[in-house]
Short mmCIF file of C-alpha atoms and ligand atoms in Angstrom, two decimals:
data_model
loop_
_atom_site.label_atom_id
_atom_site.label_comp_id
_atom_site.label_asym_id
_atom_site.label_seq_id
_atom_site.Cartn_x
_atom_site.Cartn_y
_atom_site.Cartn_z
CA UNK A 105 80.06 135.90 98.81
CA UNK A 106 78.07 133.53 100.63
CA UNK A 107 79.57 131.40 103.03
CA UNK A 108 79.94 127.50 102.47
CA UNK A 109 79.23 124.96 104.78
CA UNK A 110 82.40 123.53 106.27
CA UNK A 111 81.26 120.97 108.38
CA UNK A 112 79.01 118.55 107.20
CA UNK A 113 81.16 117.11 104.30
CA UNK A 114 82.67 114.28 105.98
CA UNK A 115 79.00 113.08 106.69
CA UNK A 116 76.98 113.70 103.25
CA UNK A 117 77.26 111.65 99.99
CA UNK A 118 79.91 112.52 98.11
CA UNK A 119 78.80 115.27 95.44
CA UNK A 120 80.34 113.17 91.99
CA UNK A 121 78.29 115.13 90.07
CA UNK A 122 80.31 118.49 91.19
CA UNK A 123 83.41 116.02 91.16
CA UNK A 124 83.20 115.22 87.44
CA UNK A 125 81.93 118.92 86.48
CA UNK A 126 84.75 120.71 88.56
CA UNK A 127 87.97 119.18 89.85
CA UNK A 128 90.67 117.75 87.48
CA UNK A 129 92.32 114.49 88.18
CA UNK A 130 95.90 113.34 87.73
CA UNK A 131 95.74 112.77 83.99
CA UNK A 132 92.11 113.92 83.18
CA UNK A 133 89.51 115.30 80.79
CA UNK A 134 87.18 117.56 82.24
CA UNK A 135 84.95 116.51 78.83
CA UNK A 136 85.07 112.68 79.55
CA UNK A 137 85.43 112.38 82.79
CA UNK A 138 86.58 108.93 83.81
CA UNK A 139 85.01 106.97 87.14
CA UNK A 140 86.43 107.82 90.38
CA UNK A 141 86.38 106.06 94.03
CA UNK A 142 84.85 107.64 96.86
CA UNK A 143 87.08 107.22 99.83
CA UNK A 144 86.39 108.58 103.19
CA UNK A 145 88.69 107.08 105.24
CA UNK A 146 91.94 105.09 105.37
CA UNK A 147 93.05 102.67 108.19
CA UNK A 148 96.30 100.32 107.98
CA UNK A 149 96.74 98.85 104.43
CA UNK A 150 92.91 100.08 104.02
CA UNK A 151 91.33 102.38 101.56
CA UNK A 152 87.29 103.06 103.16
CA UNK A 153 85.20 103.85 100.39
CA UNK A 154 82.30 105.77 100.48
CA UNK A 155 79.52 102.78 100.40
CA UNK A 156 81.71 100.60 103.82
CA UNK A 157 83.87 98.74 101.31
CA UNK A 158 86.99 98.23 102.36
CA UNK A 159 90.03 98.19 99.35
CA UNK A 160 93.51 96.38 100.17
CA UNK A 161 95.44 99.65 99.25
CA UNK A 162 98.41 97.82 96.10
CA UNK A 163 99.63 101.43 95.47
CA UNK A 164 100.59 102.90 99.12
CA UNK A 165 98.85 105.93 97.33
CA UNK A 166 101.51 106.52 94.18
CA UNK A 167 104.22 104.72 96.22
CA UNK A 168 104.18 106.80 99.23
CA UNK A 169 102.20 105.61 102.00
CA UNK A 170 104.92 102.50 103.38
CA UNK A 171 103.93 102.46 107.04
CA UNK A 172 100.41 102.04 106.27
CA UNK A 173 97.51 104.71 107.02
CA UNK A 174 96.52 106.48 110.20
CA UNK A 175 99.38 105.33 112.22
CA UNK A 176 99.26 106.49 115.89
CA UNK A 177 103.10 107.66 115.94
CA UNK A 178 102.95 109.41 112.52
CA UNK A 179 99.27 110.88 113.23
CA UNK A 180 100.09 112.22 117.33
CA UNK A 181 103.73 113.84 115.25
CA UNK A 182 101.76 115.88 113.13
CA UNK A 183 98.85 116.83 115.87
CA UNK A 184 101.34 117.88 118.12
CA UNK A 185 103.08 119.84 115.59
CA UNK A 186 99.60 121.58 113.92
CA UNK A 187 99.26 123.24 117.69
CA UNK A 188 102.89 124.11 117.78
CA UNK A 189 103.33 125.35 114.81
CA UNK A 190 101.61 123.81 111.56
CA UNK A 191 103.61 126.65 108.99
CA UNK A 192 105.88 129.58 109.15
CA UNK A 193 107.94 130.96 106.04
CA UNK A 194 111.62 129.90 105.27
CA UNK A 195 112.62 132.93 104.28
CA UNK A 196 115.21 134.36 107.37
CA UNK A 197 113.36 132.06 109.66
CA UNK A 198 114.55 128.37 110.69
CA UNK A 199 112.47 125.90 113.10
CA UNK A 200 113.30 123.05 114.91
CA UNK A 201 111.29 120.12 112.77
CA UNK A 202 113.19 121.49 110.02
CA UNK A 203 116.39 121.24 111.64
CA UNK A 204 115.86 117.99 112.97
CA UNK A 205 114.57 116.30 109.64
CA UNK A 206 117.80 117.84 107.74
CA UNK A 207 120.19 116.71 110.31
CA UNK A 208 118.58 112.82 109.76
CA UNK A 209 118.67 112.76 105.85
CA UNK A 210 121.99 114.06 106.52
CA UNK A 211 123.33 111.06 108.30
CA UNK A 212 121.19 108.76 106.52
CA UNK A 213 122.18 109.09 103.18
CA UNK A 214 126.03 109.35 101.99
CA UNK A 215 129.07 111.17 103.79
CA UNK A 216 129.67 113.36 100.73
CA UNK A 217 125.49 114.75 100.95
CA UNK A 218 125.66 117.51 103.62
CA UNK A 219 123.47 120.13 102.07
CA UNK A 220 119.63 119.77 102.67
CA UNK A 221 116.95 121.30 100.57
CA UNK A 222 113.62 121.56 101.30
CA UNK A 223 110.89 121.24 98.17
CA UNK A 224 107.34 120.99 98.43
CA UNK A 225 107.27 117.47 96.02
CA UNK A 226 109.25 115.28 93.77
CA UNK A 227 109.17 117.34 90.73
CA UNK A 228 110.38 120.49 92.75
CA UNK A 229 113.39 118.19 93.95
CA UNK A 230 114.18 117.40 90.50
CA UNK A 231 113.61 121.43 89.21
CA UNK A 232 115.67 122.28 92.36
CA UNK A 233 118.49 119.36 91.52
CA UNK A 234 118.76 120.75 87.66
CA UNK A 235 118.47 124.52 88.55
CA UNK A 236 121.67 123.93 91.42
CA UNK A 237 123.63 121.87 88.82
CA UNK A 238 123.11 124.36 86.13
CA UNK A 239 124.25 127.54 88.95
CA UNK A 240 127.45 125.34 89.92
CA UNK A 241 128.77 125.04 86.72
CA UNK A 242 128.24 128.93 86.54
CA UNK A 243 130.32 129.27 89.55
CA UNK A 244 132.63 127.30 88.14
CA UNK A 245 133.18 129.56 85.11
CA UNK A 246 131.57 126.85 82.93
CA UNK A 247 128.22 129.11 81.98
CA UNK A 248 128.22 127.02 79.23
CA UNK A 249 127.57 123.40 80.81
CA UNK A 250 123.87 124.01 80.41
CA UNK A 251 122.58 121.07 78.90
CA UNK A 252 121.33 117.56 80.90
CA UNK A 253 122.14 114.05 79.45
CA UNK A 254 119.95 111.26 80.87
CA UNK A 255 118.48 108.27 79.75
CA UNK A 256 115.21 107.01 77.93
CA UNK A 257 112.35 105.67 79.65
CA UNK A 258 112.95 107.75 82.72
CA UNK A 259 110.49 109.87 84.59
CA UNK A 260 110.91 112.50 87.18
CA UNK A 261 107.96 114.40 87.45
CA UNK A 262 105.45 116.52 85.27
CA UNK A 263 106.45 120.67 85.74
CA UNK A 264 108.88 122.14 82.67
CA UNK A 265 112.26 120.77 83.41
CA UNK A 266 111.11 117.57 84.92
CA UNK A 267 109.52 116.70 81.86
CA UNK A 268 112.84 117.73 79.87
CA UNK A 269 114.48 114.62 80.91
CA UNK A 270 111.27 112.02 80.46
CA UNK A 271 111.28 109.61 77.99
CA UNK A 272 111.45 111.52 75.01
CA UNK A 273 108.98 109.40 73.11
CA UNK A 274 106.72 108.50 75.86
CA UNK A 275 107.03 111.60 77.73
CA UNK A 276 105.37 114.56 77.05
CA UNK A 277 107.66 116.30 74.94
CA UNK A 278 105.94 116.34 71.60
CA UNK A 279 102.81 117.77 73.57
CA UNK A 280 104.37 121.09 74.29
CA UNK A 281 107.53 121.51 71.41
CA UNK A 282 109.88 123.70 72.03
CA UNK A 283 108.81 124.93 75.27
CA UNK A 284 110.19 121.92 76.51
CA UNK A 285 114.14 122.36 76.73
CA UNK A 286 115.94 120.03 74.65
CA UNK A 287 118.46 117.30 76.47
CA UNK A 288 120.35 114.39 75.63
CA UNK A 289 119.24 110.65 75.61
CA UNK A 290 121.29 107.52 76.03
CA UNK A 291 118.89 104.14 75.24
CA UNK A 292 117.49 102.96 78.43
CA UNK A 293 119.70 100.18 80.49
CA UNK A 294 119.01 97.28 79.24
CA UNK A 295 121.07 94.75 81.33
CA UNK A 296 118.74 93.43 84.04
CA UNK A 297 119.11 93.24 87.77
CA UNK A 298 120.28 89.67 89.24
CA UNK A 299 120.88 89.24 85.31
CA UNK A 300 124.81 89.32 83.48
CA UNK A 301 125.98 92.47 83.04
CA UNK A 302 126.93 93.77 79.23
CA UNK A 303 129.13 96.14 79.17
CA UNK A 304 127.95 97.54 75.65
CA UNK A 305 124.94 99.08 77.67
CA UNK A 306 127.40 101.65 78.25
CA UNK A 307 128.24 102.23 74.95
CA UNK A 308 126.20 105.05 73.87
CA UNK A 309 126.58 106.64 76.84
CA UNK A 310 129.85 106.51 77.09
CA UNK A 311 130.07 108.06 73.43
CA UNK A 312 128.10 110.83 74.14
CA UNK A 313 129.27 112.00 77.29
CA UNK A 314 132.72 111.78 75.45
CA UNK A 315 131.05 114.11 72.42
CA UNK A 316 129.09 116.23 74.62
CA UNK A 317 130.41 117.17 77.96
CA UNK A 318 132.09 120.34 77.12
CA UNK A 319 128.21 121.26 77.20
CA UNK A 320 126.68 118.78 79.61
CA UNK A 321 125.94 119.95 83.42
CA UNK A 322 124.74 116.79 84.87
CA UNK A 323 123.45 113.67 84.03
CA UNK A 324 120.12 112.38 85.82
CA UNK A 325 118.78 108.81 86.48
CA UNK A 326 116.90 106.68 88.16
CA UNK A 327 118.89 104.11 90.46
CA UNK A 328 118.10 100.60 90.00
CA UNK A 329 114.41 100.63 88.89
CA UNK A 330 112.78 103.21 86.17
CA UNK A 331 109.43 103.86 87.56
CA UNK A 332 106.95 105.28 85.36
CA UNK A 333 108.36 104.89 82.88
CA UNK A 334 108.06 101.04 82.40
CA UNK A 335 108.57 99.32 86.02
CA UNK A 336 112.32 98.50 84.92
CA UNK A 337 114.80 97.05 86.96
CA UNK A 338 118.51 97.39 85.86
CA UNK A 339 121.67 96.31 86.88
CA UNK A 340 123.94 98.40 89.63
CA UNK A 341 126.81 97.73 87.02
CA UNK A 342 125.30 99.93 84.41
CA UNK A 343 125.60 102.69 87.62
CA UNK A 344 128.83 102.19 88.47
CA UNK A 345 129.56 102.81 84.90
CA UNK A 346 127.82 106.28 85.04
CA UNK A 347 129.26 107.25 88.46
CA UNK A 348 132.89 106.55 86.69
CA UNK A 349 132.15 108.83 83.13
CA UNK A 350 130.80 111.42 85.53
CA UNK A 351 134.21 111.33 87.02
CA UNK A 352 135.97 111.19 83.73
CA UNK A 353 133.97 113.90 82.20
CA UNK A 354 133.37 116.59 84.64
CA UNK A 355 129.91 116.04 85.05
CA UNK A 356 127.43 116.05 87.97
CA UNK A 357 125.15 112.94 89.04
CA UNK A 358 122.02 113.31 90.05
CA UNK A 359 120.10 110.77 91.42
CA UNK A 360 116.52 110.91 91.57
CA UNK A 361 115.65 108.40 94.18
CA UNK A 362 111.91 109.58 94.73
CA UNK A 363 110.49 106.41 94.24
CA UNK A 364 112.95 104.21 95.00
CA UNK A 365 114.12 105.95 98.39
CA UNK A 366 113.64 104.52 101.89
CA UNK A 367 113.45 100.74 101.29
CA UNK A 368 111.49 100.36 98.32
CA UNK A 369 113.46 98.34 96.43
CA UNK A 370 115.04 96.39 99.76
CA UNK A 371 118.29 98.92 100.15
CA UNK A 372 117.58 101.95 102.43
CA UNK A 373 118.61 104.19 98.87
CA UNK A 374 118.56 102.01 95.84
CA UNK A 375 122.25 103.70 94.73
CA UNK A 376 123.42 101.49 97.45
CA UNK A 377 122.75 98.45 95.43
CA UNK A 378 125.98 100.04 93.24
CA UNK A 379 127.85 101.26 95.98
CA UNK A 380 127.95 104.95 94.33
CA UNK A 381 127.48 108.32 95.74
CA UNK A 382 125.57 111.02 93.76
CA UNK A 383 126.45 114.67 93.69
CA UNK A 384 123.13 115.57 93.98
CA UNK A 385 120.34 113.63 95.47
CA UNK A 386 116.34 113.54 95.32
CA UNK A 387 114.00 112.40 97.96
CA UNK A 388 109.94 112.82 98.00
CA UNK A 389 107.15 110.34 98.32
CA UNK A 390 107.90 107.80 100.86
CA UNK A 391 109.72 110.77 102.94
CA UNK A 392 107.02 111.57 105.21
CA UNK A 393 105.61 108.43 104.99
CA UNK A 394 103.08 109.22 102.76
CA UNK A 395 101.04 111.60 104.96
CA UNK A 396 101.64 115.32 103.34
CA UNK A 397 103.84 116.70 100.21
CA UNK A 398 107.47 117.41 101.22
CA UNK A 399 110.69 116.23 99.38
CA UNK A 400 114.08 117.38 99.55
CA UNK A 401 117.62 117.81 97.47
CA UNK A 402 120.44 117.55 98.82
CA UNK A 403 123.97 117.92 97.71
CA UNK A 404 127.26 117.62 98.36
CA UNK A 405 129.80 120.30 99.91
CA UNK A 406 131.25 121.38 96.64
CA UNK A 407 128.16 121.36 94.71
CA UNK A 408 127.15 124.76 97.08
CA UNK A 409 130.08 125.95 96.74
CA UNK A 410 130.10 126.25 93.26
CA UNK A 411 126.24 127.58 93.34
CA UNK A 412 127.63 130.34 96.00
CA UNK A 413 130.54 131.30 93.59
CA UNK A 414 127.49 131.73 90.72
CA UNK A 415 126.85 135.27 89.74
CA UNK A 416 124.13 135.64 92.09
CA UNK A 417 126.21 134.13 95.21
CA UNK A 418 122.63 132.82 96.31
CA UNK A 419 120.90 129.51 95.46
CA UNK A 420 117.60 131.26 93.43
CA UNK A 421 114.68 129.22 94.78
CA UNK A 422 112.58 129.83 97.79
CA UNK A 423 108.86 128.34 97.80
CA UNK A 424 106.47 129.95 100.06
CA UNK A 425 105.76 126.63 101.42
CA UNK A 426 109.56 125.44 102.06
CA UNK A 427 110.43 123.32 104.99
CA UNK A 428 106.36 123.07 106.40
CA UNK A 429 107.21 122.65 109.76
CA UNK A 430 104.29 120.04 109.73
CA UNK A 431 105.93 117.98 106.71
CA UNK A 432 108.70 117.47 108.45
CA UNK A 433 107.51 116.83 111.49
CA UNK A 434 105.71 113.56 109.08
CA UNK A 435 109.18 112.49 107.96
CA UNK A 436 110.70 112.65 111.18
CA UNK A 437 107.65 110.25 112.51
CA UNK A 438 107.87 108.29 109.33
CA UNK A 439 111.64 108.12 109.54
CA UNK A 440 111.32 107.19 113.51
CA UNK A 441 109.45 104.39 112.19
CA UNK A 442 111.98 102.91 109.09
CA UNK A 443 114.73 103.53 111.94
CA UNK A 444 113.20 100.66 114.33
CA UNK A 445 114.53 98.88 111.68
CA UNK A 446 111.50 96.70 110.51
CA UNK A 447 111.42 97.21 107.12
CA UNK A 448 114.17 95.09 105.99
CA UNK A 449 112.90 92.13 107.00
CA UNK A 450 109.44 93.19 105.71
CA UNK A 451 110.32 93.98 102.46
CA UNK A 452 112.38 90.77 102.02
CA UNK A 453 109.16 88.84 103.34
CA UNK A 454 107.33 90.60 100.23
CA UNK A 455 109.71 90.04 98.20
CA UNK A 456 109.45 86.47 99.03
CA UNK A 457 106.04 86.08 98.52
CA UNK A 458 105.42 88.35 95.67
CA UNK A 459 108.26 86.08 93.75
CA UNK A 460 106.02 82.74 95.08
CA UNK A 461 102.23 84.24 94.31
CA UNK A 462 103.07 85.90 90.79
CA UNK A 463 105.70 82.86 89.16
CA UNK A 464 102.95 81.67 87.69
CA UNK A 465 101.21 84.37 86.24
CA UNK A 466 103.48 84.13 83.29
CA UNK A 467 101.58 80.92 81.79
CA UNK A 468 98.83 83.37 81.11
CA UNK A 469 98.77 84.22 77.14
CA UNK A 470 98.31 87.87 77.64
CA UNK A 471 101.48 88.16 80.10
CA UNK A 472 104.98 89.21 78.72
CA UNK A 473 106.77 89.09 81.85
CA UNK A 474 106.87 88.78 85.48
CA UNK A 475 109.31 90.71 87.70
CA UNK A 476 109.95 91.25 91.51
CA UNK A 477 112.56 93.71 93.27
CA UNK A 478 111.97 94.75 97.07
CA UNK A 479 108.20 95.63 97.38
CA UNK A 480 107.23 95.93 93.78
CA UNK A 481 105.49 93.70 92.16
CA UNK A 482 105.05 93.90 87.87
CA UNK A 483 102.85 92.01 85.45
CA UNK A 484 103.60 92.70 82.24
CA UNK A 485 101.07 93.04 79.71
CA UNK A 486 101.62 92.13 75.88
CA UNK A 487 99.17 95.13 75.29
CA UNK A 488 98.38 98.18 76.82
CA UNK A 489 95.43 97.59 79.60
CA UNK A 490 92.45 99.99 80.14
CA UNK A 491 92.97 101.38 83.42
CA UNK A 492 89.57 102.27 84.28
CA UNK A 493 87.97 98.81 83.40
CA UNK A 494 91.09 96.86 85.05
CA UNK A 495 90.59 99.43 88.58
CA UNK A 496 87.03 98.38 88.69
CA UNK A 497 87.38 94.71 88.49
CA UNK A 498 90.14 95.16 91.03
CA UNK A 499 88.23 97.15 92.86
CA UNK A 500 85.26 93.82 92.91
CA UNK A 501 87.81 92.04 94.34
CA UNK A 502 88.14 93.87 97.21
CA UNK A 503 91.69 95.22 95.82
CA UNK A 504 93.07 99.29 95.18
CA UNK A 505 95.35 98.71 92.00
CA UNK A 506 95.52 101.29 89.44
CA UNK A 507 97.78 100.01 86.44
CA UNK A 508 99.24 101.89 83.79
CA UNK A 509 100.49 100.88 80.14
CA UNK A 510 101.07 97.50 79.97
CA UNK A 511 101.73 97.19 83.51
CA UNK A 512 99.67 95.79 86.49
CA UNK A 513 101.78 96.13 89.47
CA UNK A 514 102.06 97.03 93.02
CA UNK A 515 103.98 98.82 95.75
CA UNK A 516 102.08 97.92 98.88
CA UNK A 517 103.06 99.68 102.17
CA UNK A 518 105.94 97.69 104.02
CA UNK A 519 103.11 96.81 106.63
CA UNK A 520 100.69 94.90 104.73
CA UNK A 521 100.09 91.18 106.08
CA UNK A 522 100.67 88.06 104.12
CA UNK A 523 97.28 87.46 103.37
CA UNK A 524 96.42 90.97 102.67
CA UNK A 525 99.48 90.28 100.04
CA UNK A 526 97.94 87.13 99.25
CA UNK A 527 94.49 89.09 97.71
CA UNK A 528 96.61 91.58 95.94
CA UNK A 529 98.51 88.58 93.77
CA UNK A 530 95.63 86.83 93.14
CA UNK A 531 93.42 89.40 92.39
CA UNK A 532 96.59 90.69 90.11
CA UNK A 533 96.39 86.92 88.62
CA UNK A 534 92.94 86.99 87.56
CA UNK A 535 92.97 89.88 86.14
CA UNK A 536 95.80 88.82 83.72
CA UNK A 537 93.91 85.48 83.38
CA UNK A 538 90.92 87.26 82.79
CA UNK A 539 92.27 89.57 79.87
CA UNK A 540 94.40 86.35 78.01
CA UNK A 541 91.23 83.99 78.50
CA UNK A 542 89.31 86.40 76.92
CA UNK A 543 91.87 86.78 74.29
CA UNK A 544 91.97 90.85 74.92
CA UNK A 545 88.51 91.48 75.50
CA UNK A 546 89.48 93.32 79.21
CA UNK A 547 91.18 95.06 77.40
CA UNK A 548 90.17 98.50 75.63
CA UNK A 549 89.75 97.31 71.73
CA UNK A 550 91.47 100.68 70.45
CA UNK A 551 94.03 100.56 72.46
CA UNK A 552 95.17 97.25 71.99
CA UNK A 553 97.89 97.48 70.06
CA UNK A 554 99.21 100.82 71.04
CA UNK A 555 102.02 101.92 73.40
CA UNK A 556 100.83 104.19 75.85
CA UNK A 557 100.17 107.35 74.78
CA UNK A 558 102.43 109.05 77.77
CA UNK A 559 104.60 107.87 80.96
CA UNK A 560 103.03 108.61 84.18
CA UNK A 561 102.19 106.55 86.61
CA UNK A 562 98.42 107.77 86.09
N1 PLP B 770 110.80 111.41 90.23
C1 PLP B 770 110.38 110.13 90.22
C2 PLP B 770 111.37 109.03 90.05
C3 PLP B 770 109.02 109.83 90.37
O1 PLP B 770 108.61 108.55 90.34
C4 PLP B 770 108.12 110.91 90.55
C5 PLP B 770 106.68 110.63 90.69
O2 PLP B 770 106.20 109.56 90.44
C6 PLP B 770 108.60 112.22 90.56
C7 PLP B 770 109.95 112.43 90.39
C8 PLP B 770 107.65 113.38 90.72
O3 PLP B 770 107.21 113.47 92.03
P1 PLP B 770 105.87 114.28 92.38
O4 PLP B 770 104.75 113.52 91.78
O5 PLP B 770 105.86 114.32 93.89
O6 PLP B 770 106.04 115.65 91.80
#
């Protein structure tokens, strides 16, 4: 084998001909390969790209990245950690990032949630979340609560089980048939947040949890806004509904809070916003502040007990990569940083000013609707956008936003200043301008008047 050069790629053009020909994407053809950005560096709310432009980063990289990039406290953590000790298996071994992380989600998140564990990203959390609800109700001498009940337009993540409890329709299920397990679906909430609440939302729900549970392990959801799967903000009502039939029926609640988690939405943990506690809970993303993969699970006392009762007595899941001692060294930085308290007040200042700067975006033909909650920001579309042609123009205005569906939105990290927010909405505002004055013509003629063809946040 001949040896590669190592060094010299942070220095020499970026090879996008070996890009296209070689290395998948999120959500790619390696026949039509779509344009990608060149970015070499990141700074504050700053994507560097390859040619010295500088992109106001709308994303926080997939939601992830709140304290901004390359920030000293988060960036001397992890050095001082990769000469400590950067990994070292799980297995029979403990460490004391590890131990210090678990002992802050611990007391961050509710007094029943006193069992930590730690994934290597979101979807893991969620496999790890279904796989511990499924061994509890084993221990429980329930083998047969094996099913999960959850509703539609949800999304929590892309391996086998994950997808299992997507949007049926826009998830991925028909792709793959049977090899994707078969669950239950209540219709999406539909009462809105800071809207009235209608109790018939629960209806369905109700109806089949009262049908069902004899065969249901756990129910799984989304607190307070359904990501990618349609930006959707629902009411804490419709929550406090589930928390209560969970209760009634014998059923676990998970709650996947992997986008929502650590201010997003302007509570620490969106389930605060209903005042619930979930049986079993998933963090990822914004955990180490965006910096390196790590998420976690954690659960409540008699949730392990039951999974220690199962047949096997253990929990069965052990990644070789569990509890990277440099991950959580991240996420205690990035946590360090949310507990200086700051972000309250910053999110409510976006909040502010993403309600102000986007009102009026709803004049434009093209728009459906306009929505704020916490840092996110949504444009509706009447039709489905082309992402590629909509990042470029963005992208001319000096602006990283990368929309999906019908949606042009963003999560910007908690950091960003007012008039960095300031080019995001208008740049946002054009675009939608742009696509209604045009009367569609931004967007993709065949896909006009289709729904998109998946949910992902791609
Ligand atoms: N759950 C939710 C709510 C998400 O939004 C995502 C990703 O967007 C996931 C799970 C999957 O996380 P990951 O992409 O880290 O596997």
């Amino acid at each position: 084998m001949t040896s590669k050069p190592t060094s010299d790629y942070h220095t020499s053009p970026i090879d996008y001909t070996f890009d296209s020909q070689h290395i998948w994407h999120p959500y790619s053809s390696m026949q039509q390969s779509q344009a990608v950005t060149g970015v070499v560096a990141a700074d504050g709310c700053e994507l560097i790209l390859d040619d010295g432009r500088r992109l106001v980063d709308g994303t926080s990289s997939w939601w992830a990245c709140v304290h901004g990039y390359n920030h000293p406290s988060i960036v001397a953590a992890m050095q001082t950690q990769l000469h400590t000790l950067s990994h070292v298996m799980f297995g029979g071994i403990t460490h004391p990032p590890a131990i210090e992380l678990s002992k802050r989600l611990v007391a961050m998140t509710s007094e029943s949630l006193t069992k930590v564990f730690l994934a290597d990203s979101g979807s893991i959390a969620v496999e790890v979340a279904l796989k511990m609800a499924l061994q509890y109700w084993q221990g429980k001498q329930q083998p047969q609560k094996q099913r999960v009940l959850t509703v539609k337009n949800g999304y929590h993540g892309d391996t086998f089980a994950a997808m299992s409890v997507c949007d049926p329709e826009g998830g991925m299920h028909t792709m793959f048939g049977d090899a994707v397990t078969q669950q239950l679906f209540a219709p999406a909430p539909q009462s809105q947040f800071g809207q009235d609440f209608e109790p018939s939302d629960l209806d369905e729900i109700s109806q089949l949890m009262a049908e069902q549970h004899p065969h249901i392990a756990a129910v799984i959801i989304e607190p307070i806004l359904q990501g990618a799967g349609g930006m959707r903000f629902y009411h804490p009502e419709y929550l406090r509904g589930l928390r209560k039939l969970c209760d009634k029926y014998n059923v676990l609640l998970i709650l996947d809070e992997i986008a929502t988690g650590f201010g997003r939405t302007g509570k620490l943990f969106a389930y605060q916003y209903a005042g619930i506690e979930a049986d079993i809970l998933c963090l990822g993303k914004a955990l180490t502040g965006g910096y390196i993969s790590l998420a976690a699970t954690l659960c409540s006392d008699d949730v392990a007990l039951g999974v220690s009762q199962s047949p096997s007595g253990v929990f069965m899941h052990g990644p070789t990569f569990m509890g990277n001692p440099l991950a959580c060294a991240a996420a205690c930085a990035s946590l360090d940083l949310l507990q200086q308290g700051h972000w309250p007040q910053q999110v409510s200042q976006i909040e502010a000013q993403l309600k102000q700067e986007l009102a009026d975006a709803i004049d434009y033909s093209q728009v459906a609707d306009v929505r704020v909650l916490g840092a996110i920001g949504v444009i509706e579309m009447r039709h489905t956008v082309d992402t590629p042609r909509l990042q470029q123009l963005f992208a001319e205005q000096g602006v990283w936003i990368r929309p999906f569906g019908k949606l042009i939105y963003i999560m910007p990290p908690y950091v960003i200043s007012a008039s960095q927010l300031s080019q995001l909405t208008q740049a946002m505002k054009q675009v939608a301008k742009h696509i209604s004055d045009t009367s569609g013509l931004g967007i993709d003629q065949d896909q006009r008047h289709e729904e998109p063809k998946f949910i992902s946040h791609g």
